[in-house]
XYZ file of C-alpha atoms in Angstrom:
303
model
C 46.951 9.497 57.077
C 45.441 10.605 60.405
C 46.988 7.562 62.829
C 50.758 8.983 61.907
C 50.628 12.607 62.358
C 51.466 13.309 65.800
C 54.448 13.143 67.721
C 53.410 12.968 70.770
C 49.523 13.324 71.457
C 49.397 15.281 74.880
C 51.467 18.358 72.992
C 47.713 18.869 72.287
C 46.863 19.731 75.955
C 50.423 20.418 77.275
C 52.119 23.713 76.608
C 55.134 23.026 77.859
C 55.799 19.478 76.459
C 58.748 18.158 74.564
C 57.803 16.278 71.413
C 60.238 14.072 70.322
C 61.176 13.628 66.375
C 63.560 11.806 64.453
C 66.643 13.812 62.959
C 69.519 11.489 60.896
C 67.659 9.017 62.295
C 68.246 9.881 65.623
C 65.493 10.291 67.874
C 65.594 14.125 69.615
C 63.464 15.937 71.769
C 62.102 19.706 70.877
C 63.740 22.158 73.100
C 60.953 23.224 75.909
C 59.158 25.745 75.281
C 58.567 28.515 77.733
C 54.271 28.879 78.782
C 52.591 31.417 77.119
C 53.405 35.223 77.853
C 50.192 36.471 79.517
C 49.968 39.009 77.175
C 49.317 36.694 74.446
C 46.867 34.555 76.382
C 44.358 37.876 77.133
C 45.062 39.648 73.920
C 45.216 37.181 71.513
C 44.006 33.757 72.886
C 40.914 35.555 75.124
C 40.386 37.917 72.329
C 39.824 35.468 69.133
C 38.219 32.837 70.870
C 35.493 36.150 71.865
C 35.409 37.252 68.708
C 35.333 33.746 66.602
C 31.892 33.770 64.546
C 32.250 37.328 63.885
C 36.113 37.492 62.075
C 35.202 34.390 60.642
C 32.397 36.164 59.250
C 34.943 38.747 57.621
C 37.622 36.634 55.899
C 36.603 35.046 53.100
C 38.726 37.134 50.366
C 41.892 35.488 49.657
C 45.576 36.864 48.846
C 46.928 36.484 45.620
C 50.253 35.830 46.801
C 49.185 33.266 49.020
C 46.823 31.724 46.177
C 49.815 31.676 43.826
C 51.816 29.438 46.576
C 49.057 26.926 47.114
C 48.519 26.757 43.250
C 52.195 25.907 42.633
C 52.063 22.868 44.970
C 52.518 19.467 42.991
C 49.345 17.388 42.995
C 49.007 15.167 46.267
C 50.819 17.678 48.168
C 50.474 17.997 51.815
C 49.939 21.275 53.583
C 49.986 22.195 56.883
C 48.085 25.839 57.796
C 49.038 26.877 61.211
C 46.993 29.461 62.506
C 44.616 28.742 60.216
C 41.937 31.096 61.531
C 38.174 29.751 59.916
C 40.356 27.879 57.424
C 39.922 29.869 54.409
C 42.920 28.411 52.638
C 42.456 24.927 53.495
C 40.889 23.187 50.202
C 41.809 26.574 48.052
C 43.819 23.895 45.771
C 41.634 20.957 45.596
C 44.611 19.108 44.136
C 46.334 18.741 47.309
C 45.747 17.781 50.833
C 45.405 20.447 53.839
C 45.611 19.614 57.582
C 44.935 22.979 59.620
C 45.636 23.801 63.299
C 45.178 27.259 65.458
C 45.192 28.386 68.994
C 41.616 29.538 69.360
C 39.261 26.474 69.538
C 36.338 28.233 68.395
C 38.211 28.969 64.993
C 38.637 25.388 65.082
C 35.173 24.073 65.607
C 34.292 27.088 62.697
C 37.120 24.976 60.127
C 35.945 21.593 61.454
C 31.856 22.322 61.037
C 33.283 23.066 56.942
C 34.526 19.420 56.507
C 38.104 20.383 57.300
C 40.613 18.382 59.512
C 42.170 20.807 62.251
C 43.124 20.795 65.497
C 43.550 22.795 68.654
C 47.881 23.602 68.798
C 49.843 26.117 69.496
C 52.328 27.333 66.442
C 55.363 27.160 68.666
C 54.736 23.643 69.460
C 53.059 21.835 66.580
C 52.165 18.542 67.281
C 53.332 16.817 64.014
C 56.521 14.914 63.294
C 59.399 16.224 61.712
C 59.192 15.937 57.830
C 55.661 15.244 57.738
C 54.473 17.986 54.950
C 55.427 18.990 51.660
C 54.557 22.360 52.519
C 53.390 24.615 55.153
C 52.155 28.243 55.652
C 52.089 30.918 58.421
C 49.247 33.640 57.268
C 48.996 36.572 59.668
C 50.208 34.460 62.996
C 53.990 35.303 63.750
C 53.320 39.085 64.861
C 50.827 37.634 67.282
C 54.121 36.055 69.414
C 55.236 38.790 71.847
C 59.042 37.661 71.999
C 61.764 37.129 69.310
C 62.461 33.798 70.704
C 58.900 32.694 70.534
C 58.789 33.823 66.768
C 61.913 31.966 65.913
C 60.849 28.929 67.244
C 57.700 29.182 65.501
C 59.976 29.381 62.253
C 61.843 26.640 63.671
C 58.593 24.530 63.836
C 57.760 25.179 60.282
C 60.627 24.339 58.424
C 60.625 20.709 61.028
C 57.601 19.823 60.180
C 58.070 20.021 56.243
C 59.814 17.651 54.181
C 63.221 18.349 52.218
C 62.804 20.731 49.811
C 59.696 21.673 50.649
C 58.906 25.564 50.869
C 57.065 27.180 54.081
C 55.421 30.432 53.109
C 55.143 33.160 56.104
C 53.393 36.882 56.181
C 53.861 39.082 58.914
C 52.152 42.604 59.421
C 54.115 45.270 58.630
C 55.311 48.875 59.937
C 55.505 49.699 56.830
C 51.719 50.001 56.024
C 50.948 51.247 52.481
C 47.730 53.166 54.348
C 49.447 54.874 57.536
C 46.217 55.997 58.409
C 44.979 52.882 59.888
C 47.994 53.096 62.029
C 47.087 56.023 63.684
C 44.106 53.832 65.210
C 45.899 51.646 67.056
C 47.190 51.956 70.710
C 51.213 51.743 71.383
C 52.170 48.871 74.007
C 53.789 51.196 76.320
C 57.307 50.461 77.659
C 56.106 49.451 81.415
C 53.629 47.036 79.828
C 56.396 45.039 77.802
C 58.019 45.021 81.639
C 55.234 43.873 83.279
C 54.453 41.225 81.186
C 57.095 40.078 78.542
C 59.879 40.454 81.251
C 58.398 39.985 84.151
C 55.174 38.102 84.007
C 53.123 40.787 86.132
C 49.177 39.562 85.964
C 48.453 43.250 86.462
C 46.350 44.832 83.826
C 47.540 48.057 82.882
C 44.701 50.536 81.847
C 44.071 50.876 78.027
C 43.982 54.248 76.938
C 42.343 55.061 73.597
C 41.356 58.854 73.325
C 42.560 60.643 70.358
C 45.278 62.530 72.431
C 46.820 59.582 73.200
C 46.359 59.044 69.454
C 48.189 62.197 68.290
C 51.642 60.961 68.138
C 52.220 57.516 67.684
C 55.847 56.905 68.165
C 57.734 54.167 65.620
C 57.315 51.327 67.621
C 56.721 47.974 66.860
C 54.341 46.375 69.634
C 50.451 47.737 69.583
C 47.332 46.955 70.585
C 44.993 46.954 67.448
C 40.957 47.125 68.229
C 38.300 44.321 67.127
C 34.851 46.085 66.856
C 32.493 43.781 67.651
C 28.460 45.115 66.542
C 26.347 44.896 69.770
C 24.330 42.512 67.997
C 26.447 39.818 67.691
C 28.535 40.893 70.904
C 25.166 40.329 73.547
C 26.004 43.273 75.344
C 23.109 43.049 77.948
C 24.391 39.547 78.530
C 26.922 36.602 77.970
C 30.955 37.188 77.589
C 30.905 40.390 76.257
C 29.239 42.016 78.687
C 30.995 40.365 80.983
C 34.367 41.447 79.147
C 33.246 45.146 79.497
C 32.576 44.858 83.303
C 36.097 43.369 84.145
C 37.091 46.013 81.581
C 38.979 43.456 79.282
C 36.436 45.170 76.933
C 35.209 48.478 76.029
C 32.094 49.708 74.704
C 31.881 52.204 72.159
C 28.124 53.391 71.269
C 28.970 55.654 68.361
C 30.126 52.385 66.885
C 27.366 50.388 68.783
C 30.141 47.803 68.975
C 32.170 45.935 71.857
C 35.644 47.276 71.382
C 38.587 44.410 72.007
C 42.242 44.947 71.943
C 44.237 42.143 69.958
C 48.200 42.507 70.759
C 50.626 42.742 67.709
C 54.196 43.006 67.027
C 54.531 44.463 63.794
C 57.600 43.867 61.402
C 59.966 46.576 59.934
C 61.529 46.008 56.691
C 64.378 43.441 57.086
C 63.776 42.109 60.252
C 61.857 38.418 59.126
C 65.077 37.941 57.014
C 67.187 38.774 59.881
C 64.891 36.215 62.510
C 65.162 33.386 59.655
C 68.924 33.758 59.864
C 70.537 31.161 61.163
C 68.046 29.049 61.416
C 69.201 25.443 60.662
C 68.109 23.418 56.815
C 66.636 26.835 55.644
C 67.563 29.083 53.115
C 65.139 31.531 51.561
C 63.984 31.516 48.340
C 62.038 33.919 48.156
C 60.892 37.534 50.191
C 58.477 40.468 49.041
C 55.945 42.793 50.465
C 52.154 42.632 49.773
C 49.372 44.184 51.062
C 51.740 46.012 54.169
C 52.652 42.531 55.024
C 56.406 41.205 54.603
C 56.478 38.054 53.224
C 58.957 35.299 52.733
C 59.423 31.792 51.332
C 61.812 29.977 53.302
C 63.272 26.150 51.417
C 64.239 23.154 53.707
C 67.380 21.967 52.632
């Protein structure tokens, strides 16, 4: 199973290659994909791969919804995780088969240290040929894309990399949260920070303001900056990357929380909207869409 998975092995290390797959048995190439928005590289990449051991360490409890999925999968099916995270869904139904892959290679080495074959990819590009799984799933990953195009063609990749009529299950955060509390604790991406970096590509940092009166009145945006509290004792504060986050100021420290704050970029989902960015996207129709846990969720059906 493992010497026929890949389309082309340096997607693995390239960002911007073109894997080629076979459509009505014509051979195609992917269409390039831009590099990586800097925002996602220091607030997502930077951030997960400093944080690893320690969210690992928190997800272990597993969705129903997404239980209920894996369950219904025939026996022998194939599933492909991307963004797997530590891999707590690969294995959930030991009746089928799992291959994981995620962005953060310390996530990775977590999955891989469990027994479970993963890999280092990125879910716009994933490195395996078209038609490959019976079934796929996107937990928690597609609000982590800063631009509607890069979240399309991660939907894109999904439904190419499953089989006819298989199903690809996706959950996105949502606006919408049933506790709107927990909202209130996260930043708002402010409007010269999309320009700096979505539009334009600036490297410059802007500052990261998180005092409660810039707290007060969180406008109904979409794109925030939600903190990672990392306890000083797993965050080696008088030493190692965290520390050295804090100095450059990637980081923050917060002593009433005696933890190493970290600011992980999200763009959240209204209602509607992953319906409206699965539109038109080609052999997929969607058979099925809900919300759980102030996530939006969908089922999309290769045709």
């Amino acid at each position: 199973m493992k010497e026929h998975i890949f389309d082309d092995p340096s997607s693995l290390s390239h960002e911007d290659s073109q894997p080629t797959f076979t459509r009505n048995n014509v051979e195609c190439s992917a269409p390039k994909v831009q590099p990586t928005p800097d925002i996602e590289k220091k607030y997502v990449h930077r951030v997960y791969d400093a944080i690893a051991p320690h969210f690992s360490s928190t997800r272990f409890a597993k969705w129903p919804k997404v239980q209920s999925f894996l369950n219904s999968m025939p026996r022998g099916s194939l599933v492909l995780d991307a963004g797997c995270g530590n891999g707590k869904y690969l294995g959930l139904n030991p009746n089928c088969y799992y291959i994981g892959c995620d962005i953060s290679s310390p996530l990775v080495n977590i999955c891989a240290d469990k027994g479970n074959e993963v890999l280092v990819a990125d879910a716009v590009n994933l490195p395996y040929r078209s038609s490959y799984g019976d079934a796929a799933i996107s937990i928690a990953v597609l609000h982590h894309l800063s631009t509607e195009q890069r979240r399309r063609r991660a939907v894109e990749e999904l439904i190419r990399v499953v089989k006819r009529g298989g199903l690809v299950l996706i959950t996105v955060w949502a606006r919408e949260q049933e506790d709107d509390s927990l909202v209130r604790k996260w930043t708002p991406v402010s409007v010269k920070y999309e320009e700096e970096w979505i539009e334009a590509g600036s490297v410059v940092v802007p500052p990261v303001t998180t005092t409660a009166s810039s707290l007060e009145c969180i406008p109904e945006g979409q794109e925030y900056f939600v903190p990672w509290h990392l306890p000083y004792h797993r965050a080696e504060v008088g030493g190692g990357a965290s520390a050295d986050a804090v100095a450059s100021g990637f980081a923050r420290k917060d002593d009433k929380k005696s933890a190493v704050v970290y600011d992980r970029y999200y763009h959240v989902f209204t209602e509607g909207e992953l319906e409206r960015l699965v539109e038109g996207v080609d052999d997929a129709v969607v058979a099925d869409k809900f919300f759980d846990k102030s996530n939006w969720c969908i089922i999309l059906e290769k045709t």
